[in-house]
Short mmCIF file of C-alpha atoms and ligand atoms in Angstrom, two decimals:
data_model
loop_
_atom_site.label_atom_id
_atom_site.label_comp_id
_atom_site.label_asym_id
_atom_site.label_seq_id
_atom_site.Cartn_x
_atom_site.Cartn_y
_atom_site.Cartn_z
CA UNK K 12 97.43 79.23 143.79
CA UNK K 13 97.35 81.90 146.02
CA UNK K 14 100.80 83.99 147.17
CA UNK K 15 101.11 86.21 150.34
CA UNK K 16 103.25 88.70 149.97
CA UNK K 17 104.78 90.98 152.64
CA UNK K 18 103.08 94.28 153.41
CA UNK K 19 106.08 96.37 151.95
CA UNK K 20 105.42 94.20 148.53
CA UNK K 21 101.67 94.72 148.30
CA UNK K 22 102.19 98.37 149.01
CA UNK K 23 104.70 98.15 145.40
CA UNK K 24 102.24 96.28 143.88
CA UNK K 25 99.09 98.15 144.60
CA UNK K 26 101.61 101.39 143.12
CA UNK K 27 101.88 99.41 140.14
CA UNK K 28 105.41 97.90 140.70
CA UNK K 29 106.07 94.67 138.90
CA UNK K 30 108.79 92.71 139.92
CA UNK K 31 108.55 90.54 143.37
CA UNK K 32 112.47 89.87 145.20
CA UNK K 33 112.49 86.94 147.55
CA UNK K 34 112.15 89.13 150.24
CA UNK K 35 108.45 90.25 149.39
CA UNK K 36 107.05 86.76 149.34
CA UNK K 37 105.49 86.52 152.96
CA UNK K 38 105.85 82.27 152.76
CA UNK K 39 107.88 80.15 151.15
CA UNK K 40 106.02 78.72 147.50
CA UNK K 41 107.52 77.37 144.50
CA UNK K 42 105.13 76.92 141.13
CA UNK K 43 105.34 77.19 137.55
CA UNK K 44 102.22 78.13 137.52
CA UNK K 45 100.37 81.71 136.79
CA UNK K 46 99.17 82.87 140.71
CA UNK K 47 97.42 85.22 142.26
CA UNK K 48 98.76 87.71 144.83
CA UNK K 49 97.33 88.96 148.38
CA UNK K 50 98.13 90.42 151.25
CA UNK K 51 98.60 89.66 154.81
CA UNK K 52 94.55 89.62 155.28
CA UNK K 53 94.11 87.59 151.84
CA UNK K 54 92.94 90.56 150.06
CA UNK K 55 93.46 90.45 145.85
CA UNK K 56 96.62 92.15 144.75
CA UNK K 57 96.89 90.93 141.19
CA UNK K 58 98.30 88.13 139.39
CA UNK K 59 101.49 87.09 137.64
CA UNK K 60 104.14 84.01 138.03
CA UNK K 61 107.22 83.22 140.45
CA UNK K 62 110.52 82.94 138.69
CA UNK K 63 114.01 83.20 139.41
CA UNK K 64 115.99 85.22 137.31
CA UNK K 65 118.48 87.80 137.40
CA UNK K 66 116.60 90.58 138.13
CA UNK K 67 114.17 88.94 140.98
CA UNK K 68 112.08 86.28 142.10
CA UNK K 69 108.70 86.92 139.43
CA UNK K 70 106.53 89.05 138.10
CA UNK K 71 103.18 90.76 138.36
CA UNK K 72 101.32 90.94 134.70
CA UNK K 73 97.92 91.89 135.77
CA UNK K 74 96.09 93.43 138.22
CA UNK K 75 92.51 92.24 137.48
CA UNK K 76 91.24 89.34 138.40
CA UNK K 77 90.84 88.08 134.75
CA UNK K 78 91.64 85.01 133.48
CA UNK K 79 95.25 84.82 132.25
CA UNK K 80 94.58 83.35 128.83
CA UNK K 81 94.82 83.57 125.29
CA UNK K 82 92.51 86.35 124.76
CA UNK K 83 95.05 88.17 128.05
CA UNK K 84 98.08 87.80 126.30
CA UNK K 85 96.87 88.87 122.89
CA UNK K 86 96.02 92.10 124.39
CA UNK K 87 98.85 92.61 126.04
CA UNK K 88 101.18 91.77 122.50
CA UNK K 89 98.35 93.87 120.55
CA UNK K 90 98.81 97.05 122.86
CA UNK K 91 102.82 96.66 122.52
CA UNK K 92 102.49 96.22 118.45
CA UNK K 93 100.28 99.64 118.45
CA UNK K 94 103.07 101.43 120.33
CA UNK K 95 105.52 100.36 117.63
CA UNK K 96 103.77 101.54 114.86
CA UNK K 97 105.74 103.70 113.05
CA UNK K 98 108.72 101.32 113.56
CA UNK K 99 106.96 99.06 110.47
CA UNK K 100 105.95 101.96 107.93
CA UNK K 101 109.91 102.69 108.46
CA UNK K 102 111.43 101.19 105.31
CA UNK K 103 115.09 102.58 106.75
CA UNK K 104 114.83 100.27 109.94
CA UNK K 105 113.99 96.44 109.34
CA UNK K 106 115.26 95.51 112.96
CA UNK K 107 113.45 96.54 116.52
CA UNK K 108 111.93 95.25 119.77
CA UNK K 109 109.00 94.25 119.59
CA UNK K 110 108.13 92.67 122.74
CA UNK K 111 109.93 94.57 125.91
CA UNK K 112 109.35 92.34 128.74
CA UNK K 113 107.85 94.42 131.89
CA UNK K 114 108.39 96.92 130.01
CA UNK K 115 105.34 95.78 127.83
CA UNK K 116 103.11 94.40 130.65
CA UNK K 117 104.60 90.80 130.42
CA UNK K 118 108.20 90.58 132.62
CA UNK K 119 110.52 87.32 131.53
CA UNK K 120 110.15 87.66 128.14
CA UNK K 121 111.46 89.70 125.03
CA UNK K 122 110.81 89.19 121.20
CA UNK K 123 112.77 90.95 118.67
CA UNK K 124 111.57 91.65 114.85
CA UNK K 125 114.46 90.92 112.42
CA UNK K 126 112.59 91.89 109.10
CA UNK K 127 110.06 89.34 108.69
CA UNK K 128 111.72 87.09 111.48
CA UNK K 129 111.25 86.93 115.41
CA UNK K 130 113.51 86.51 118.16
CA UNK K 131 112.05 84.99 121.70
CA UNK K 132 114.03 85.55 124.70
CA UNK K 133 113.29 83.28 127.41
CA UNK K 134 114.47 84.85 131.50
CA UNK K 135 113.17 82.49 133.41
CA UNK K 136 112.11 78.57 134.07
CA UNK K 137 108.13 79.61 134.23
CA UNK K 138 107.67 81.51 131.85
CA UNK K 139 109.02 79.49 129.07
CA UNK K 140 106.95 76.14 130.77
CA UNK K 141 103.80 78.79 129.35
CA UNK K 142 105.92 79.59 125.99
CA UNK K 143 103.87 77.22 123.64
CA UNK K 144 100.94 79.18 124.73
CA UNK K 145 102.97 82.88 124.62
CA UNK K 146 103.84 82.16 121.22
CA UNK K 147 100.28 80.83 119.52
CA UNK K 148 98.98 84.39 121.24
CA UNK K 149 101.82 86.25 119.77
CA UNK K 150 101.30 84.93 116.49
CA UNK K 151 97.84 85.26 116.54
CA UNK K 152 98.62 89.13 116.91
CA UNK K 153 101.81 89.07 114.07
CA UNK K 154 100.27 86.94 111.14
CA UNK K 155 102.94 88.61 108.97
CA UNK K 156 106.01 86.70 110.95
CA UNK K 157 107.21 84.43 108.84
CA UNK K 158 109.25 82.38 111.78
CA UNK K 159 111.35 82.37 114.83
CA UNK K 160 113.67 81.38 117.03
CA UNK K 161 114.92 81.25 120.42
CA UNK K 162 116.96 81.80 123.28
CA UNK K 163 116.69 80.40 126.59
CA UNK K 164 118.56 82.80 128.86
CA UNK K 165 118.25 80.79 132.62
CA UNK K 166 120.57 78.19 133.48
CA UNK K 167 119.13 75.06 131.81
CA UNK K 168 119.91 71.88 130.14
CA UNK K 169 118.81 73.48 127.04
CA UNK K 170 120.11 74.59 123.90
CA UNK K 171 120.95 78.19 123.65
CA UNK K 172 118.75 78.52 120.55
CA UNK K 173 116.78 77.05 118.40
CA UNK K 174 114.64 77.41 115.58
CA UNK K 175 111.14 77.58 116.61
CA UNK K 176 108.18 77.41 113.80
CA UNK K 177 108.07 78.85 110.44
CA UNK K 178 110.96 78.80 107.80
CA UNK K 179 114.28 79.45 108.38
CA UNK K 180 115.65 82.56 106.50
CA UNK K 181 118.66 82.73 104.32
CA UNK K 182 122.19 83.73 105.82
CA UNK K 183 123.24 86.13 106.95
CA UNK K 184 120.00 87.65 107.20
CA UNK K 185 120.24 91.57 106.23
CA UNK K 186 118.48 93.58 108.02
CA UNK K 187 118.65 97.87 107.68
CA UNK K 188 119.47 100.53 110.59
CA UNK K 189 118.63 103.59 109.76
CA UNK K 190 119.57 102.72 105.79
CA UNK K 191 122.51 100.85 106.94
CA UNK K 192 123.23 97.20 106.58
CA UNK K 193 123.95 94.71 109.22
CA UNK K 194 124.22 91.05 108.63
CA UNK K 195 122.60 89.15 111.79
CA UNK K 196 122.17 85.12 112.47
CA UNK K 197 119.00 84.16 114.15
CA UNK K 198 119.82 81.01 115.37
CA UNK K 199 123.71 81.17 116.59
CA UNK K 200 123.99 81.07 120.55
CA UNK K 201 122.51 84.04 122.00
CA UNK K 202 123.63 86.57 120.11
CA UNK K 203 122.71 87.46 116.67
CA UNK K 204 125.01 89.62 115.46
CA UNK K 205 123.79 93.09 116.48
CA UNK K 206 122.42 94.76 119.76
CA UNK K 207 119.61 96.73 118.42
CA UNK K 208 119.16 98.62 121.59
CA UNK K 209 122.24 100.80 120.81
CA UNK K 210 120.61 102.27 117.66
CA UNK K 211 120.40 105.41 118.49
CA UNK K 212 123.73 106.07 119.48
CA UNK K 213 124.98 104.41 115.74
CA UNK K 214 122.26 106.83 114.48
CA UNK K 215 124.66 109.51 115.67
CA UNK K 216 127.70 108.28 114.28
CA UNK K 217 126.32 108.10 111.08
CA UNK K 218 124.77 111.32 111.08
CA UNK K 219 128.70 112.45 110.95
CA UNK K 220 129.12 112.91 114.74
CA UNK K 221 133.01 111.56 114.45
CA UNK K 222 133.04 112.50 110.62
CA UNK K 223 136.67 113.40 109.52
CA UNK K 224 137.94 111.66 112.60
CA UNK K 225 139.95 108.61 113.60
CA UNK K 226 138.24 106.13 115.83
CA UNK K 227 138.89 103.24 118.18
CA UNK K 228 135.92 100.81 119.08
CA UNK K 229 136.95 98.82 121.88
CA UNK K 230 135.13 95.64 122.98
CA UNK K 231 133.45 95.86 119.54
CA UNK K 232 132.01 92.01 119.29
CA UNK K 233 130.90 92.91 115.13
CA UNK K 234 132.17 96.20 115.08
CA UNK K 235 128.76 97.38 114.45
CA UNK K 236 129.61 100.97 116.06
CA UNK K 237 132.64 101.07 113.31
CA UNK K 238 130.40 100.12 110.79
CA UNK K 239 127.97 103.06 111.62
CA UNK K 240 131.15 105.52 112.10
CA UNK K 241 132.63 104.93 108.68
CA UNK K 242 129.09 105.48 106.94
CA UNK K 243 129.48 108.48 108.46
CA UNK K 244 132.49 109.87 107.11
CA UNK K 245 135.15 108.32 109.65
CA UNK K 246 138.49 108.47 108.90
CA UNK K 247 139.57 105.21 109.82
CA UNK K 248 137.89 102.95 112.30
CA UNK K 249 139.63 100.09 114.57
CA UNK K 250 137.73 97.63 115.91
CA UNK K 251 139.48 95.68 119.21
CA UNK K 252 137.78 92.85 120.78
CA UNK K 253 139.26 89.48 122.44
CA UNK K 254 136.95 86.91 120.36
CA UNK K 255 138.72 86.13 117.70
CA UNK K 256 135.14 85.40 115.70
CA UNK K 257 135.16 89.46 115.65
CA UNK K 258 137.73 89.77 113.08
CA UNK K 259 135.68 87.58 110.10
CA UNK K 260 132.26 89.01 111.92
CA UNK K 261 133.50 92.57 111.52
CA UNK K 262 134.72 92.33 107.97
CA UNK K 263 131.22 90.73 106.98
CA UNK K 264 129.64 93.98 108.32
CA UNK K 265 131.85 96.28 106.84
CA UNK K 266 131.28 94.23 103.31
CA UNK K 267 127.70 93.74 103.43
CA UNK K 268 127.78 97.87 103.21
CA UNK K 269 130.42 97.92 100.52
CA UNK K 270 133.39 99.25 102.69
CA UNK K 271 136.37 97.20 102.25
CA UNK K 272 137.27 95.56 105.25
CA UNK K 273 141.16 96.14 104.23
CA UNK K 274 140.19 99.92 104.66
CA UNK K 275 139.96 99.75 108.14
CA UNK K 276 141.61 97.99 110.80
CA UNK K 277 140.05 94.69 112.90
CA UNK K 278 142.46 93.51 115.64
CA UNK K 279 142.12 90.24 118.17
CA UNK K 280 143.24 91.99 121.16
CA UNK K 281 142.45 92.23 124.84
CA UNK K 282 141.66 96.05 125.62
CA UNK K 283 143.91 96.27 128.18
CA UNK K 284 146.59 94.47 125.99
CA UNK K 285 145.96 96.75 123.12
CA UNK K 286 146.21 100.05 125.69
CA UNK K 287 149.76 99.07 126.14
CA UNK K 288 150.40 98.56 122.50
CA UNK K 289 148.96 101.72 121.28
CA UNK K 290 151.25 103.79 124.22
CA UNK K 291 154.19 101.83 123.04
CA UNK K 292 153.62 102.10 119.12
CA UNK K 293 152.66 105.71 119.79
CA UNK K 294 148.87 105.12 118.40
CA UNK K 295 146.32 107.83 119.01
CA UNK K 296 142.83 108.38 117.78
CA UNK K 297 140.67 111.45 117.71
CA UNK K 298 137.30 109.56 119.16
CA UNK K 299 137.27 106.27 121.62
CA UNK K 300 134.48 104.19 122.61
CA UNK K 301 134.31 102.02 125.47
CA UNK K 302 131.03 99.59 125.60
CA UNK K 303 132.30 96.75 127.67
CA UNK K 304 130.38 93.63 129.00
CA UNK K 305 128.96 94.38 132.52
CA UNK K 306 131.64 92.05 133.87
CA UNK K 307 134.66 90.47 132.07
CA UNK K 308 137.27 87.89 132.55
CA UNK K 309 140.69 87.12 131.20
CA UNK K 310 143.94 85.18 131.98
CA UNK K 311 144.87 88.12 134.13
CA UNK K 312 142.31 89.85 135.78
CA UNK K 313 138.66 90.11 136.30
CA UNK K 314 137.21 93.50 135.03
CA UNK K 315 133.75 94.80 136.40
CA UNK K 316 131.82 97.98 134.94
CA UNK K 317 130.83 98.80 138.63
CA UNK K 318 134.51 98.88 139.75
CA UNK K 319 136.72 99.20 136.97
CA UNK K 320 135.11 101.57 134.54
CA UNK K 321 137.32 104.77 135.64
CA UNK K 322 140.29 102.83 134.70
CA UNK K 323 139.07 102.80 131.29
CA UNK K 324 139.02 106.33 130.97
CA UNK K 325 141.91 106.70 132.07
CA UNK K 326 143.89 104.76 129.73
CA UNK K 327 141.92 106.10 127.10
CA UNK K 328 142.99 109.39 127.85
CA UNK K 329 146.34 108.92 127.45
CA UNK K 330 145.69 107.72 123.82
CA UNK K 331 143.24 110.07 123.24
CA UNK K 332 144.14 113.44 121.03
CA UNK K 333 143.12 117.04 121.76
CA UNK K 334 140.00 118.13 121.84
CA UNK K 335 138.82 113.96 121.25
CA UNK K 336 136.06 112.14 121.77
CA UNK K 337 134.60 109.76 124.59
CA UNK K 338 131.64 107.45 123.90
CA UNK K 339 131.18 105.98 127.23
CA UNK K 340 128.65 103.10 127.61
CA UNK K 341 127.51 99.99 129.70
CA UNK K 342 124.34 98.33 130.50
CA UNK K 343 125.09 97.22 133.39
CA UNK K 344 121.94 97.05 135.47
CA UNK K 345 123.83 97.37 138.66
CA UNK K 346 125.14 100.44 137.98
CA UNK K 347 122.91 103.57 137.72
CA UNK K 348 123.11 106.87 135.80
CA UNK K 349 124.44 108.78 138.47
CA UNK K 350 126.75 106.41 139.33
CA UNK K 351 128.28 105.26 136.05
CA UNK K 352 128.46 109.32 134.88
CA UNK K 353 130.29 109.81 138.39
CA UNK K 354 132.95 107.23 137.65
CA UNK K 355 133.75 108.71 134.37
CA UNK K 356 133.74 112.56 135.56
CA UNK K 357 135.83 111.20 138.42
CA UNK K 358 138.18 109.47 135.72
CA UNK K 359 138.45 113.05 133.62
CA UNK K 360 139.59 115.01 136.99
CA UNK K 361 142.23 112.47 138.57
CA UNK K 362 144.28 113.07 135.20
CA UNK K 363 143.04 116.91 135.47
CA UNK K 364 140.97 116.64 131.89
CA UNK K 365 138.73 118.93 131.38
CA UNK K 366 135.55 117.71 129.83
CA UNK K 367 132.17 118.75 128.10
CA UNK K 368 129.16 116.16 128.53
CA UNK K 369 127.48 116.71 124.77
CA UNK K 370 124.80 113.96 124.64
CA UNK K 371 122.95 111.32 126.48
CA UNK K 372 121.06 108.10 125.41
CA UNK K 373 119.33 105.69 127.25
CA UNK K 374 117.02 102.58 125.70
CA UNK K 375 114.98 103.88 122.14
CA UNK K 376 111.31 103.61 122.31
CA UNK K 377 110.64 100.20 121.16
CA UNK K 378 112.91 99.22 124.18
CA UNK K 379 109.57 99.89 125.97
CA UNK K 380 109.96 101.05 130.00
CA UNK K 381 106.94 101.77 132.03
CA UNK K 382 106.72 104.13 134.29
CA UNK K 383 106.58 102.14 137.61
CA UNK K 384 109.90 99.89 136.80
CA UNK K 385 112.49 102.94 135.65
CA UNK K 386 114.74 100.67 136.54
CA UNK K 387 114.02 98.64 133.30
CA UNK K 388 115.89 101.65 131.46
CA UNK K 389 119.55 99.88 131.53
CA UNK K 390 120.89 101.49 128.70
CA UNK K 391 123.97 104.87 129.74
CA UNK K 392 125.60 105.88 127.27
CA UNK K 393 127.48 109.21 127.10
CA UNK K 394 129.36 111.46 124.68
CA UNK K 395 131.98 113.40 125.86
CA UNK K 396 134.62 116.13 124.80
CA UNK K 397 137.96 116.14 126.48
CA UNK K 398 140.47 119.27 126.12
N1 SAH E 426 130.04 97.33 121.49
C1 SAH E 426 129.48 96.15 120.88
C2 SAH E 426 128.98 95.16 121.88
C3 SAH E 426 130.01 94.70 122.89
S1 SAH E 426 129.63 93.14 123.57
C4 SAH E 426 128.35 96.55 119.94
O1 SAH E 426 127.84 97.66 120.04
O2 SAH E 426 127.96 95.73 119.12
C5 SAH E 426 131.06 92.89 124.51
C6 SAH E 426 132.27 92.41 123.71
O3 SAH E 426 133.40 92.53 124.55
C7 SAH E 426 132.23 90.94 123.28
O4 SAH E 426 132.34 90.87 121.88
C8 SAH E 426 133.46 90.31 123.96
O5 SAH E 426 134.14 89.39 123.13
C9 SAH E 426 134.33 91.52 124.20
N2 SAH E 426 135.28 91.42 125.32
C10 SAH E 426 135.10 90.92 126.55
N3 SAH E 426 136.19 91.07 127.30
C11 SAH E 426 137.10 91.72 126.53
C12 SAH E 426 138.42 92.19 126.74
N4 SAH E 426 139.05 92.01 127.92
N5 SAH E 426 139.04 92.82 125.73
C13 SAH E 426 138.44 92.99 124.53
N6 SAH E 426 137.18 92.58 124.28
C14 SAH E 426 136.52 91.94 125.26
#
């Protein structure tokens, strides 16, 4: 099937661009099917699928007009395992992205490697109707998996996740970060346990960047930033989140690296709850890190990253100590870099802070971007010094 798309959009894709928004599509179409693209005078633009996800409306995944089989995708997965090479001769890291989406040529889909094990992520209705296909390509090109599961992430009747072929591995499974432990579940709702795309920023922390020091991980889901900050020589770590699955999740993680869980302290708290609490019990902590969802709900209020991320620099200033510690973060797409380091800087003046910006991360390598979609990199996290 053929799709005209509007001259703006076959300018983008003739750059290289890969994602189509409803707005480029020059008529109204609806398939599940792979299509081809053209422009206003039916000339070839390059092929891909339409699909509605959260990011936009489909996806080009070649510009050739080659057929879109098995021997396509197998390329495609072959050139992205080639890039991640010296991600398996690691023997300190048993957990990494294997598969980036359009990142990796291929936009809707993600597979993660979690030591022997894979993790699909499904974005959007079309591409998982071509997932039996996807996945006898992709294991064509990883003989070694040994199984996998997956997640559908569009709104469907479906289950979350699922196991998908191969044997099911013992849990928790443990899989290694940079020589530390983390104990992950494959096949529990959409999340597994750990967001691997953070591990750089852990790397830090247990490389002894908050070594000595006391530190507060807010919205800390397993407390896997804890975790990396008391193997490297933290003080005490406290790990707040609202899901009350975090406390038992968080003391696994701790124990599965042979820190007592009673050593630190794990507390079933809204954030903004627990900012009140620590003013009123006089709590302070030498480093704070803030790595909400993009957008948040409770009895009270609704909290947004894009609106509301100032006011959590604010309130962790005033629990903050001299001379401490801000690890900012969100991965909220809507938000860019400029605009989410703008929001904090603008935080650190109102309450007249001074502040030193030390270090910046954005998505590791096998979090895969390409050069045309920049946008892909969702990832801002920054470390800060406050006097
Ligand atoms: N920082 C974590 C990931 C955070 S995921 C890591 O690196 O692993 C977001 C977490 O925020 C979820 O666990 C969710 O339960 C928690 N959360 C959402 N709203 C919250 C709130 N108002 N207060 C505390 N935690 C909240």
């Amino acid at each position: 099937m053929k799709i005209k798309v509007t001259q703006q959009a076959a300018k983008k894709i003739r750059r290289g661009y890969p994602l189509l928004r409803n707005e480029d599509l020059a008529t109204a179409a609806e398939t599940k099917e792979w299509v081809s693209f053209v422009d206003d005078k039916n000339n070839f633009l390059g092929q891909g699928y339409l699909g509605q996800q959260n990011k936009g409306a489909g996806w080009v995944i070649s510009r050739q007009p080659e057929p879109l089989d098995q021997q396509f995708f197998k390329k495609v997965f072959s050139k992205a395992k080639e890039l991640r090479h010296s991600f398996f001769i690691n023997p300190e890291t048993t957990a990494f992205r294997l598969f980036n989406g359009e990142g990796d040529g291929l936009g809707g889909l993600t597979v993660d490697w979690y030591r022997g094990y894979g993790v699909f992520s499904w974005y959007n209705q079309s591409i998982y109707q071509h997932s039996q296909e996807l996945i006898a390509a992709f294991q064509a090109v990883y003989p070694e998996m040994l199984g996998a599961s997956e997640k559908i992430r569009f709104q469907s009747e479906l289950p979350e996740s699922r196991w998908l072929f191969g044997e099911e591995p013992e849990e928790p499974l443990l899989i290694k970060e940079n020589g530390i432990q983390f104990a992950t579940y494959l096949n529990e709702g959409l999340m597994t346990g750990i967001f691997l795309d953070q591990r750089e920023v852990r790397n830090q922390l247990v490389e002894g960047f908050v070594s000595g020091q006391t530190v507060l991980n807010m919205f800390s889901y397993t407390g896997a930033f804890s975790v990396a900050a008391a193997m490297g020589g933290a003080l005490e770590t406290t790990s707040v989140d609202l899901a009350k699955r975090s406390r038992e999740k968080t003391a696994e993680q701790f124990m599965v690296n042979q820190i007592p869980p009673e050593s630190q302290k794990i507390i079933v708290m809204d954030t903004f709850e627990f900012f009140k609490y620590a003013l009123r019990k006089k709590l302070t902590y030498d480093v704070i890190i803030l790595d909400p969802p993009s957008f948040a709900r409770n009895k009270k209020k609704t909290f947004s990253v894009a609106k509301n991320y100032g006011d959590l620099i604010s309130q962790s200033l005033a629990i903050l100590n001299p001379g401490g510690k801000i690890i900012a973060s969100t991965n909220a797409a809507n938000v860019n870099a400029v605009k989410f380091q703008g929001m904090i800087e603008d935080a650190f003046r109102e309450e007249q802070r001074s502040f030193q910006l030390k270090d910046k991360f954005s998505l590791p390598f096998d979090f895969h971007v390409a050069t045309e979609f920049p946008e892909g990199d969702y990832l801002k996290v920054l470390f800060y010094q406050v006097d």
